[in-house]
mmCIF file of C-alpha atoms in Angstrom:
data_model
loop_
_atom_site.group_PDB
_atom_site.id
_atom_site.type_symbol
_atom_site.label_atom_id
_atom_site.label_comp_id
_atom_site.label_asym_id
_atom_site.label_seq_id
_atom_site.Cartn_x
_atom_site.Cartn_y
_atom_site.Cartn_z
ATOM 1 C CA MET O 1 33.117 8.010 5.880
ATOM 2 C CA ILE O 2 28.604 7.968 5.918
ATOM 3 C CA GLN O 3 28.416 9.363 2.856
ATOM 4 C CA THR O 4 31.660 7.270 0.944
ATOM 5 C CA ASP O 5 28.887 4.394 1.937
ATOM 6 C CA TYR O 6 25.687 5.621 1.184
ATOM 7 C CA LEU O 7 26.972 6.184 -2.143
ATOM 8 C CA HIS O 8 29.150 2.979 -2.547
ATOM 9 C CA ASP O 9 25.119 1.627 -1.720
ATOM 10 C CA ALA O 10 23.772 3.409 -3.580
ATOM 11 C CA VAL O 11 25.513 2.162 -6.733
ATOM 12 C CA SER O 12 26.050 -1.297 -5.886
ATOM 13 C CA LEU O 13 21.652 -0.690 -5.604
ATOM 14 C CA LEU O 14 21.683 0.837 -8.979
ATOM 15 C CA GLN O 15 23.635 -2.044 -10.724
ATOM 16 C CA GLN O 16 20.842 -5.142 -9.187
ATOM 17 C CA LEU O 17 18.390 -2.183 -10.471
ATOM 18 C CA ILE O 18 19.609 -2.278 -14.192
ATOM 19 C CA ALA O 19 20.473 -5.558 -14.438
ATOM 20 C CA THR O 20 16.543 -6.429 -14.071
ATOM 21 C CA PRO O 21 14.535 -5.858 -16.419
ATOM 22 C CA SER O 22 11.892 -3.774 -15.339
ATOM 23 C CA VAL O 23 9.702 -1.860 -17.801
ATOM 24 C CA SER O 24 6.155 -0.894 -16.986
ATOM 25 C CA ARG O 25 3.483 -2.905 -15.160
ATOM 26 C CA ASP O 26 6.481 -5.811 -15.664
ATOM 27 C CA GLU O 27 8.268 -4.826 -11.881
ATOM 28 C CA ALA O 28 7.600 -7.555 -9.492
ATOM 29 C CA LYS O 29 11.881 -8.698 -9.609
ATOM 30 C CA ALA O 30 12.655 -4.858 -9.900
ATOM 31 C CA ALA O 31 10.337 -4.203 -6.345
ATOM 32 C CA ASP O 32 11.967 -7.438 -4.605
ATOM 33 C CA ILE O 33 15.286 -6.405 -4.570
ATOM 34 C CA LEU O 34 13.723 -2.716 -3.279
ATOM 35 C CA GLU O 35 12.344 -5.048 -0.802
ATOM 36 C CA LYS O 36 15.433 -7.166 0.289
ATOM 37 C CA THR O 37 17.648 -4.142 1.130
ATOM 38 C CA ILE O 38 14.748 -1.887 2.660
ATOM 39 C CA ASN O 39 14.849 -4.945 4.995
ATOM 40 C CA GLY O 40 18.791 -5.624 4.668
ATOM 41 C CA TYR O 41 18.885 -1.800 6.600
ATOM 42 C CA GLY O 42 17.106 -2.989 9.128
ATOM 43 C CA TYR O 43 13.184 -1.039 8.473
ATOM 44 C CA ALA O 44 10.415 -2.662 7.954
ATOM 45 C CA VAL O 45 8.858 -1.969 4.559
ATOM 46 C CA ASN O 46 5.589 -2.740 3.198
ATOM 47 C CA ARG O 47 5.000 -3.198 0.099
ATOM 48 C CA GLU O 48 1.072 -3.028 -2.539
ATOM 49 C CA GLY O 49 1.807 -4.789 -5.536
ATOM 50 C CA ASN O 50 4.987 -3.594 -7.235
ATOM 51 C CA ASN O 51 5.109 -0.101 -4.924
ATOM 52 C CA VAL O 52 7.388 -0.388 -1.377
ATOM 53 C CA TRP O 53 7.383 2.374 1.191
ATOM 54 C CA VAL O 54 8.957 3.116 4.580
ATOM 55 C CA MET O 55 8.540 4.507 6.528
ATOM 56 C CA SER O 56 10.137 6.702 9.389
ATOM 57 C CA ASP O 57 10.780 5.250 12.898
ATOM 58 C CA ASN O 58 8.490 6.012 16.070
ATOM 59 C CA PHE O 59 6.070 7.575 13.153
ATOM 60 C CA ASN O 60 4.402 11.097 14.455
ATOM 61 C CA SER O 61 0.639 11.700 13.756
ATOM 62 C CA GLU O 62 1.624 14.965 15.111
ATOM 63 C CA LYS O 63 4.828 15.808 13.191
ATOM 64 C CA PRO O 64 4.167 17.428 9.245
ATOM 65 C CA THR O 65 5.416 14.000 6.914
ATOM 66 C CA LEU O 66 8.162 14.697 3.950
ATOM 67 C CA LEU O 67 7.535 11.920 0.762
ATOM 68 C CA LEU O 68 10.293 10.976 -1.028
ATOM 69 C CA ASN O 69 10.227 10.040 -4.551
ATOM 70 C CA ALA O 70 11.480 7.903 -7.100
ATOM 71 C CA HIS O 71 9.703 5.030 -9.668
ATOM 72 C CA ILE O 72 11.819 1.795 -9.833
ATOM 73 C CA ASP O 73 10.209 0.996 -13.621
ATOM 74 C CA THR O 74 11.251 2.071 -16.941
ATOM 75 C CA VAL O 75 10.176 2.395 -21.005
ATOM 76 C CA LYS O 76 11.170 0.301 -23.261
ATOM 77 C CA PRO O 77 14.672 -0.227 -24.536
ATOM 78 C CA THR O 78 15.052 1.371 -28.331
ATOM 79 C CA THR O 79 16.679 0.190 -31.048
ATOM 80 C CA SER O 80 19.441 1.674 -31.300
ATOM 81 C CA TRP O 81 20.793 0.874 -28.202
ATOM 82 C CA THR O 82 24.431 0.093 -29.211
ATOM 83 C CA ARG O 83 25.496 -2.126 -25.644
ATOM 84 C CA ASP O 84 23.455 -4.417 -23.561
ATOM 85 C CA PRO O 85 20.552 -2.245 -21.981
ATOM 86 C CA PHE O 86 20.753 -4.213 -18.476
ATOM 87 C CA SER O 87 25.020 -4.205 -18.219
ATOM 88 C CA PRO O 88 25.119 -2.432 -15.451
ATOM 89 C CA ASP O 89 28.818 -1.366 -17.156
ATOM 90 C CA ILE O 90 30.840 1.453 -15.090
ATOM 91 C CA GLU O 91 33.857 3.607 -17.853
ATOM 92 C CA GLY O 92 35.243 6.086 -15.477
ATOM 93 C CA ASP O 93 32.452 7.937 -13.415
ATOM 94 C CA VAL O 94 29.595 7.011 -15.729
ATOM 95 C CA LEU O 95 27.834 4.294 -15.107
ATOM 96 C CA TYR O 96 25.734 2.747 -18.312
ATOM 97 C CA GLY O 97 21.996 1.198 -18.425
ATOM 98 C CA LEU O 98 18.637 1.301 -18.677
ATOM 99 C CA GLY O 99 16.626 3.538 -16.508
ATOM 100 C CA SER O 100 19.636 4.498 -14.833
ATOM 101 C CA ASN O 101 19.807 8.409 -14.834
ATOM 102 C CA ASP O 102 15.027 7.894 -15.436
ATOM 103 C CA CYS O 103 15.147 7.777 -12.594
ATOM 104 C CA GLY O 104 17.423 5.548 -10.576
ATOM 105 C CA GLY O 105 20.049 7.424 -10.313
ATOM 106 C CA GLY O 106 17.463 9.173 -8.335
ATOM 107 C CA LEU O 107 15.804 6.997 -6.706
ATOM 108 C CA VAL O 108 19.008 5.326 -5.144
ATOM 109 C CA SER O 109 20.124 8.829 -4.204
ATOM 110 C CA LEU O 110 16.688 8.974 -2.267
ATOM 111 C CA LEU O 111 17.245 6.031 -0.798
ATOM 112 C CA GLN O 112 20.290 6.728 1.183
ATOM 113 C CA THR O 113 19.122 10.477 1.624
ATOM 114 C CA PHE O 114 16.328 8.259 3.917
ATOM 115 C CA ARG O 115 18.657 6.255 5.622
ATOM 116 C CA HIS O 116 20.359 9.818 6.916
ATOM 117 C CA LEU O 117 17.176 11.474 8.046
ATOM 118 C CA THR O 118 15.548 8.738 9.603
ATOM 119 C CA SER O 119 19.601 8.285 12.105
ATOM 120 C CA HIS O 120 18.419 11.158 14.129
ATOM 121 C CA GLU O 121 16.028 13.027 15.243
ATOM 122 C CA GLN O 122 13.922 15.476 12.771
ATOM 123 C CA SER O 123 11.402 17.548 13.120
ATOM 124 C CA TYR O 124 9.019 16.255 9.988
ATOM 125 C CA ASN O 125 8.586 12.303 9.910
ATOM 126 C CA VAL O 126 9.874 10.776 6.645
ATOM 127 C CA ILE O 127 8.534 8.419 4.042
ATOM 128 C CA TYR O 128 10.258 6.473 1.296
ATOM 129 C CA LEU O 129 8.182 5.630 -1.958
ATOM 130 C CA ALA O 130 9.318 3.788 -5.053
ATOM 131 C CA SER O 131 6.549 4.001 -7.215
ATOM 132 C CA ALA O 132 5.792 1.853 -9.961
ATOM 133 C CA GLU O 133 3.914 1.925 -13.388
ATOM 134 C CA GLU O 134 5.190 5.967 -13.488
ATOM 135 C CA GLU O 135 6.343 5.860 -17.379
ATOM 136 C CA VAL O 136 2.649 4.570 -17.948
ATOM 137 C CA SER O 137 0.308 6.283 -15.536
ATOM 138 C CA GLY O 138 -0.627 2.811 -14.598
ATOM 139 C CA VAL O 139 -3.237 2.199 -11.934
ATOM 140 C CA ASN O 140 -0.654 0.083 -10.020
ATOM 141 C CA GLY O 141 0.997 2.876 -9.280
ATOM 142 C CA ILE O 142 1.509 5.018 -6.937
ATOM 143 C CA ARG O 143 -2.650 6.265 -7.424
ATOM 144 C CA LYS O 144 -2.486 2.801 -5.405
ATOM 145 C CA VAL O 145 -0.733 4.125 -2.719
ATOM 146 C CA LEU O 146 -1.178 7.507 -1.995
ATOM 147 C CA PRO O 147 -4.381 6.047 -0.502
ATOM 148 C CA LEU O 148 -2.757 4.572 2.125
ATOM 149 C CA LEU O 149 -0.475 6.988 3.524
ATOM 150 C CA PRO O 150 -1.090 9.610 5.838
ATOM 151 C CA LYS O 151 -1.104 12.524 5.042
ATOM 152 C CA ILE O 152 2.078 14.210 3.068
ATOM 153 C CA GLU O 153 3.074 18.009 3.895
ATOM 154 C CA VAL O 154 5.748 18.051 1.141
ATOM 155 C CA ALA O 155 6.984 15.635 -1.708
ATOM 156 C CA VAL O 156 10.297 15.684 -3.137
ATOM 157 C CA VAL O 157 10.269 13.717 -6.024
ATOM 158 C CA GLY O 158 13.599 12.581 -7.459
ATOM 159 C CA GLU O 159 13.443 12.308 -11.332
ATOM 160 C CA PRO O 160 16.488 13.959 -13.483
ATOM 161 C CA THR O 161 17.157 17.446 -13.042
ATOM 162 C CA GLY O 162 20.225 18.181 -12.478
ATOM 163 C CA MET O 163 19.819 18.908 -9.089
ATOM 164 C CA GLN O 164 17.921 22.173 -9.452
ATOM 165 C CA PRO O 165 14.193 22.015 -8.278
ATOM 166 C CA ALA O 166 11.376 21.674 -11.184
ATOM 167 C CA ILE O 167 8.757 23.749 -9.706
ATOM 168 C CA ALA O 168 5.947 23.104 -12.457
ATOM 169 C CA GLU O 169 5.440 21.116 -14.254
ATOM 170 C CA LYS O 170 2.592 20.669 -17.277
ATOM 171 C CA GLY O 171 -0.166 18.861 -17.071
ATOM 172 C CA LEU O 172 -1.222 15.651 -19.665
ATOM 173 C CA MET O 173 -4.877 15.297 -21.036
ATOM 174 C CA VAL O 174 -5.626 13.311 -24.937
ATOM 175 C CA VAL O 175 -8.043 13.269 -27.123
ATOM 176 C CA ASP O 176 -9.570 10.515 -29.218
ATOM 177 C CA ALA O 177 -11.931 12.641 -31.636
ATOM 178 C CA ILE O 178 -14.451 11.587 -34.304
ATOM 179 C CA ALA O 179 -15.210 13.214 -37.255
ATOM 180 C CA LYS O 180 -17.931 11.581 -39.266
ATOM 181 C CA GLY O 181 -18.920 12.072 -42.778
ATOM 182 C CA LEU O 182 -21.005 9.427 -45.653
ATOM 183 C CA SER O 183 -19.141 6.891 -47.486
ATOM 184 C CA GLY O 184 -19.231 7.754 -51.783
ATOM 185 C CA HIS O 185 -18.240 6.896 -55.078
ATOM 186 C CA ALA O 186 -15.730 9.147 -55.388
ATOM 187 C CA ALA O 187 -15.295 9.114 -59.000
ATOM 188 C CA ARG O 188 -19.677 10.776 -58.852
ATOM 189 C CA GLY O 189 -18.402 13.325 -55.974
ATOM 190 C CA GLU O 190 -20.845 10.937 -54.136
ATOM 191 C CA GLY O 191 -20.916 11.803 -50.010
ATOM 192 C CA VAL O 192 -19.689 14.094 -47.440
ATOM 193 C CA ASN O 193 -15.605 13.591 -46.821
ATOM 194 C CA ALA O 194 -15.074 12.655 -43.285
ATOM 195 C CA ILE O 195 -11.395 14.091 -43.992
ATOM 196 C CA TYR O 196 -12.442 17.718 -45.120
ATOM 197 C CA GLY O 197 -14.682 17.553 -41.558
ATOM 198 C CA ALA O 198 -11.532 17.310 -39.533
ATOM 199 C CA LEU O 199 -8.997 19.249 -41.323
ATOM 200 C CA ASP O 200 -11.104 22.101 -40.173
ATOM 201 C CA ASP O 201 -11.021 20.839 -36.295
ATOM 202 C CA ILE O 202 -7.393 20.573 -37.378
ATOM 203 C CA VAL O 203 -6.146 23.975 -38.939
ATOM 204 C CA TRP O 204 -8.730 24.791 -36.012
ATOM 205 C CA LEU O 205 -6.284 23.852 -33.164
ATOM 206 C CA ARG O 206 -3.324 24.418 -35.103
ATOM 207 C CA ASN O 207 -4.035 27.971 -34.698
ATOM 208 C CA TYR O 208 -6.098 28.679 -31.575
ATOM 209 C CA ARG O 209 -3.308 29.790 -28.539
ATOM 210 C CA PHE O 210 -5.009 29.679 -25.201
ATOM 211 C CA ASP O 211 -4.252 33.294 -23.204
ATOM 212 C CA LYS O 212 -3.129 32.655 -20.176
ATOM 213 C CA VAL O 213 0.802 31.751 -20.665
ATOM 214 C CA SER O 214 2.815 31.004 -17.440
ATOM 215 C CA ASP O 215 6.106 32.504 -17.059
ATOM 216 C CA LEU O 216 7.620 28.894 -15.333
ATOM 217 C CA LEU O 217 6.130 26.519 -18.207
ATOM 218 C CA GLY O 218 4.655 28.616 -21.653
ATOM 219 C CA ALA O 219 1.749 27.822 -23.114
ATOM 220 C CA THR O 220 -0.468 25.537 -22.768
ATOM 221 C CA LEU O 221 -0.121 22.876 -26.367
ATOM 222 C CA MET O 222 -2.376 21.383 -28.059
ATOM 223 C CA ASN O 223 -0.998 19.007 -30.990
ATOM 224 C CA VAL O 224 -3.061 16.167 -33.959
ATOM 225 C CA THR O 225 -0.710 13.592 -33.226
ATOM 226 C CA ILE O 226 -2.422 10.532 -34.855
ATOM 227 C CA ILE O 227 -4.910 10.667 -37.677
ATOM 228 C CA ASN O 228 -6.292 8.151 -39.694
ATOM 229 C CA ALA O 229 -9.144 7.687 -42.315
ATOM 230 C CA GLY O 230 -10.297 5.800 -45.109
ATOM 231 C CA THR O 231 -10.515 2.277 -46.885
ATOM 232 C CA GLN O 232 -10.012 2.535 -50.493
ATOM 233 C CA HIS O 233 -9.051 5.178 -53.233
ATOM 234 C CA ASN O 234 -12.408 5.442 -54.636
ATOM 235 C CA VAL O 235 -14.756 5.854 -51.732
ATOM 236 C CA ILE O 236 -15.272 8.944 -49.555
ATOM 237 C CA PRO O 237 -14.675 7.534 -46.849
ATOM 238 C CA ASP O 238 -17.426 8.169 -43.896
ATOM 239 C CA GLU O 239 -15.918 8.505 -40.880
ATOM 240 C CA CYS O 240 -11.697 10.081 -39.312
ATOM 241 C CA ARG O 241 -10.637 9.728 -36.605
ATOM 242 C CA PHE O 242 -7.255 11.593 -35.181
ATOM 243 C CA THR O 243 -5.703 12.121 -31.134
ATOM 244 C CA ILE O 244 -4.904 15.715 -29.724
ATOM 245 C CA ASP O 245 -2.284 15.663 -27.460
ATOM 246 C CA ILE O 246 -2.881 18.643 -24.954
ATOM 247 C CA ARG O 247 -0.104 20.229 -22.571
ATOM 248 C CA THR O 248 -1.476 22.243 -19.893
ATOM 249 C CA ASN O 249 0.229 24.077 -18.173
ATOM 250 C CA GLU O 250 -0.600 25.884 -14.177
ATOM 251 C CA TYR O 251 -3.404 28.032 -15.273
ATOM 252 C CA TYR O 252 -5.956 25.496 -16.813
ATOM 253 C CA LYS O 253 -7.230 22.425 -15.454
ATOM 254 C CA ASN O 254 -7.638 19.253 -17.934
ATOM 255 C CA GLU O 255 -11.049 19.197 -18.095
ATOM 256 C CA ASP O 256 -12.138 22.928 -18.321
ATOM 257 C CA VAL O 257 -9.687 22.833 -21.810
ATOM 258 C CA PHE O 258 -11.516 19.637 -22.544
ATOM 259 C CA GLU O 259 -15.252 21.162 -22.449
ATOM 260 C CA PHE O 260 -13.752 24.191 -24.025
ATOM 261 C CA LEU O 261 -13.142 21.726 -26.898
ATOM 262 C CA CYS O 262 -16.204 20.648 -26.824
ATOM 263 C CA SER O 263 -17.742 23.766 -27.801
ATOM 264 C CA GLN O 264 -15.702 24.985 -30.537
ATOM 265 C CA LEU O 265 -14.733 21.343 -32.697
ATOM 266 C CA LYS O 266 -17.547 19.930 -35.070
ATOM 267 C CA SER O 267 -16.060 16.377 -34.304
ATOM 268 C CA THR O 268 -16.812 13.642 -31.553
ATOM 269 C CA LEU O 269 -14.530 14.223 -28.856
ATOM 270 C CA LYS O 270 -13.350 11.785 -25.873
ATOM 271 C CA ALA O 271 -10.796 12.807 -23.081
ATOM 272 C CA ARG O 272 -8.615 9.481 -22.056
ATOM 273 C CA SER O 273 -8.738 10.899 -18.542
ATOM 274 C CA PHE O 274 -8.663 14.158 -16.183
ATOM 275 C CA TYR O 275 -6.171 13.270 -14.035
ATOM 276 C CA LEU O 276 -2.894 14.364 -15.451
ATOM 277 C CA SER O 277 -3.073 17.911 -13.767
ATOM 278 C CA SER O 278 -0.589 19.961 -14.402
ATOM 279 C CA SER O 279 1.289 20.965 -11.137
ATOM 280 C CA PHE O 280 2.439 23.894 -9.075
ATOM 281 C CA ILE O 281 4.698 25.096 -5.498
ATOM 282 C CA SER O 282 4.912 28.316 -4.882
ATOM 283 C CA ILE O 283 8.887 29.558 -4.281
ATOM 284 C CA ASP O 284 7.825 31.101 -1.101
ATOM 285 C CA ASN O 285 7.876 27.282 -0.364
ATOM 286 C CA SER O 286 9.800 26.850 3.023
ATOM 287 C CA LEU O 287 12.039 23.821 0.296
ATOM 288 C CA ILE O 288 12.620 26.036 -1.967
ATOM 289 C CA ARG O 289 13.265 29.031 -0.453
ATOM 290 C CA ARG O 290 16.245 26.539 1.086
ATOM 291 C CA CYS O 291 17.191 25.224 -2.801
ATOM 292 C CA MET O 292 17.759 28.825 -4.039
ATOM 293 C CA ALA O 293 19.751 29.482 -0.502
ATOM 294 C CA MET O 294 21.698 26.772 -1.788
ATOM 295 C CA GLY O 295 22.841 28.688 -4.770
ATOM 296 C CA MET O 296 19.903 26.048 -7.301
ATOM 297 C CA LYS O 297 17.544 27.630 -9.256
ATOM 298 C CA PRO O 298 13.955 26.860 -10.050
ATOM 299 C CA PHE O 299 12.553 26.693 -13.213
ATOM 300 C CA GLY O 300 9.330 24.760 -14.602
ATOM 301 C CA SER O 301 9.330 21.556 -16.558
ATOM 302 C CA PRO O 302 7.521 20.299 -19.289
ATOM 303 C CA THR O 303 8.247 16.589 -18.892
ATOM 304 C CA LEU O 304 5.131 14.562 -17.049
ATOM 305 C CA SER O 305 5.786 12.310 -12.978
ATOM 306 C CA ASP O 306 3.906 11.215 -10.566
ATOM 307 C CA GLN O 307 4.425 14.726 -9.675
ATOM 308 C CA ALA O 308 0.463 14.935 -11.586
ATOM 309 C CA LEU O 309 -1.034 12.507 -9.739
ATOM 310 C CA MET O 310 -0.393 14.170 -5.475
ATOM 311 C CA CYS O 311 -2.976 16.265 -4.390
ATOM 312 C CA PHE O 312 0.126 18.231 -2.154
ATOM 313 C CA PRO O 313 2.847 20.287 -2.717
ATOM 314 C CA SER O 314 5.804 18.732 -4.212
ATOM 315 C CA PHE O 315 9.218 19.496 -6.670
ATOM 316 C CA LYS O 316 11.234 16.910 -8.575
ATOM 317 C CA LEU O 317 15.050 17.383 -8.119
ATOM 318 C CA GLY O 318 17.031 14.530 -9.050
ATOM 319 C CA PRO O 319 20.673 13.855 -10.633
ATOM 320 C CA GLY O 320 20.578 13.358 -14.058
ATOM 321 C CA ASP O 321 20.201 15.227 -17.865
ATOM 322 C CA SER O 322 15.817 14.672 -19.007
ATOM 323 C CA SER O 323 17.642 14.913 -21.909
ATOM 324 C CA ARG O 324 19.190 11.124 -21.587
ATOM 325 C CA SER O 325 16.157 9.923 -20.475
ATOM 326 C CA HIS O 326 14.825 7.339 -22.497
ATOM 327 C CA SER O 327 17.305 7.161 -25.340
ATOM 328 C CA ALA O 328 19.891 4.574 -26.718
ATOM 329 C CA ASN O 329 22.872 4.279 -24.319
ATOM 330 C CA GLU O 330 21.512 6.242 -20.504
ATOM 331 C CA PHE O 331 23.368 6.581 -17.893
ATOM 332 C CA ILE O 332 23.853 8.481 -15.645
ATOM 333 C CA ARG O 333 27.117 9.691 -13.591
ATOM 334 C CA ILE O 334 28.476 8.044 -9.903
ATOM 335 C CA SER O 335 29.851 11.593 -9.602
ATOM 336 C CA GLU O 336 26.366 12.611 -9.958
ATOM 337 C CA ILE O 337 24.707 9.859 -7.583
ATOM 338 C CA ALA O 338 27.403 11.552 -4.933
ATOM 339 C CA ASP O 339 26.733 15.050 -5.773
ATOM 340 C CA ALA O 340 22.866 14.477 -5.512
ATOM 341 C CA ILE O 341 23.173 12.669 -2.044
ATOM 342 C CA ASP O 342 25.611 15.339 -0.372
ATOM 343 C CA ARG O 343 22.700 18.550 -1.854
ATOM 344 C CA TYR O 344 19.502 16.173 -0.560
ATOM 345 C CA ILE O 345 21.682 16.042 2.995
ATOM 346 C CA ARG O 346 22.377 19.543 3.213
ATOM 347 C CA LEU O 347 18.752 20.338 1.841
ATOM 348 C CA LEU O 348 16.358 18.224 4.370
ATOM 349 C CA ASP O 349 18.484 17.469 7.806
ATOM 350 C CA GLY O 350 17.401 20.363 10.539
ATOM 351 C CA CYS O 351 14.312 22.132 8.328
ATOM 352 C CA GLU O 352 11.221 22.973 8.467
ATOM 353 C CA LEU O 353 8.688 22.561 6.852
#
């Protein structure tokens, strides 16, 4: 009966959230819903901006602390939706709606798990955190909350993984590059073409391979994804700008990769940030061993999450399928939410961190 109640409450809450647009940096109304819901469960809620969190009663600083985290924001709906993205329609086992899979299913399942875990004594403290601005790695998201929390031993991040533990994920660094030349008249062959200077660097980027390849995450990848140069057909361009998308595995720090690129390329480089690092938790961690004992299979995830901002061990584990994220007619199965609540409770209730 308790599990049925948890599932009913989870689905009802998710429907409310889907019906409330919460695109990144505009999550206030969704945060209001979560705050009201958690208060209704009898907990004292903390809030910083659009981030909402709650801590287990009788918090004991002598115990280790488990963080349950998922995000409340969504991307903007694509134009290819054939349904209303904000209409939480249920058809059979399927609940449609923007954010249902990424990561509404994990968000509501972890909240119900928090309720269960805090209903009786555990050997650890529990914090449930619904964070904002995950999709844009915003400054007012989880980065604003983590300094306000006590020391975290380990975190479960409710991203859609098919309820298999993602024990590593790639980092991200975006680098803006500028190749300089000298303008001149194209008919007279004057000037120095900045595009050709950029091409030399782009060819190097295309051909270079990093030595250390991860068993979980594969190679560190670099791709030139944007390029812009020139003003008109008869003017030699004196500047060419291009953007490099870099996905690091756990063997490379973003800062070290950037320094290496600066030593190899002629273009002027500027990294937008360094903080979205690759993350990894040991397969020997007690929760990962427990996952494996339950038949789950650890893997490496190519997609980024708030896990990149956590300076403590963490892993992704949540209902749904990553391939549905950011896609038209996004959905989550109700049976996936039920399975997630059940597995989370079996994994975490009575465990040792």
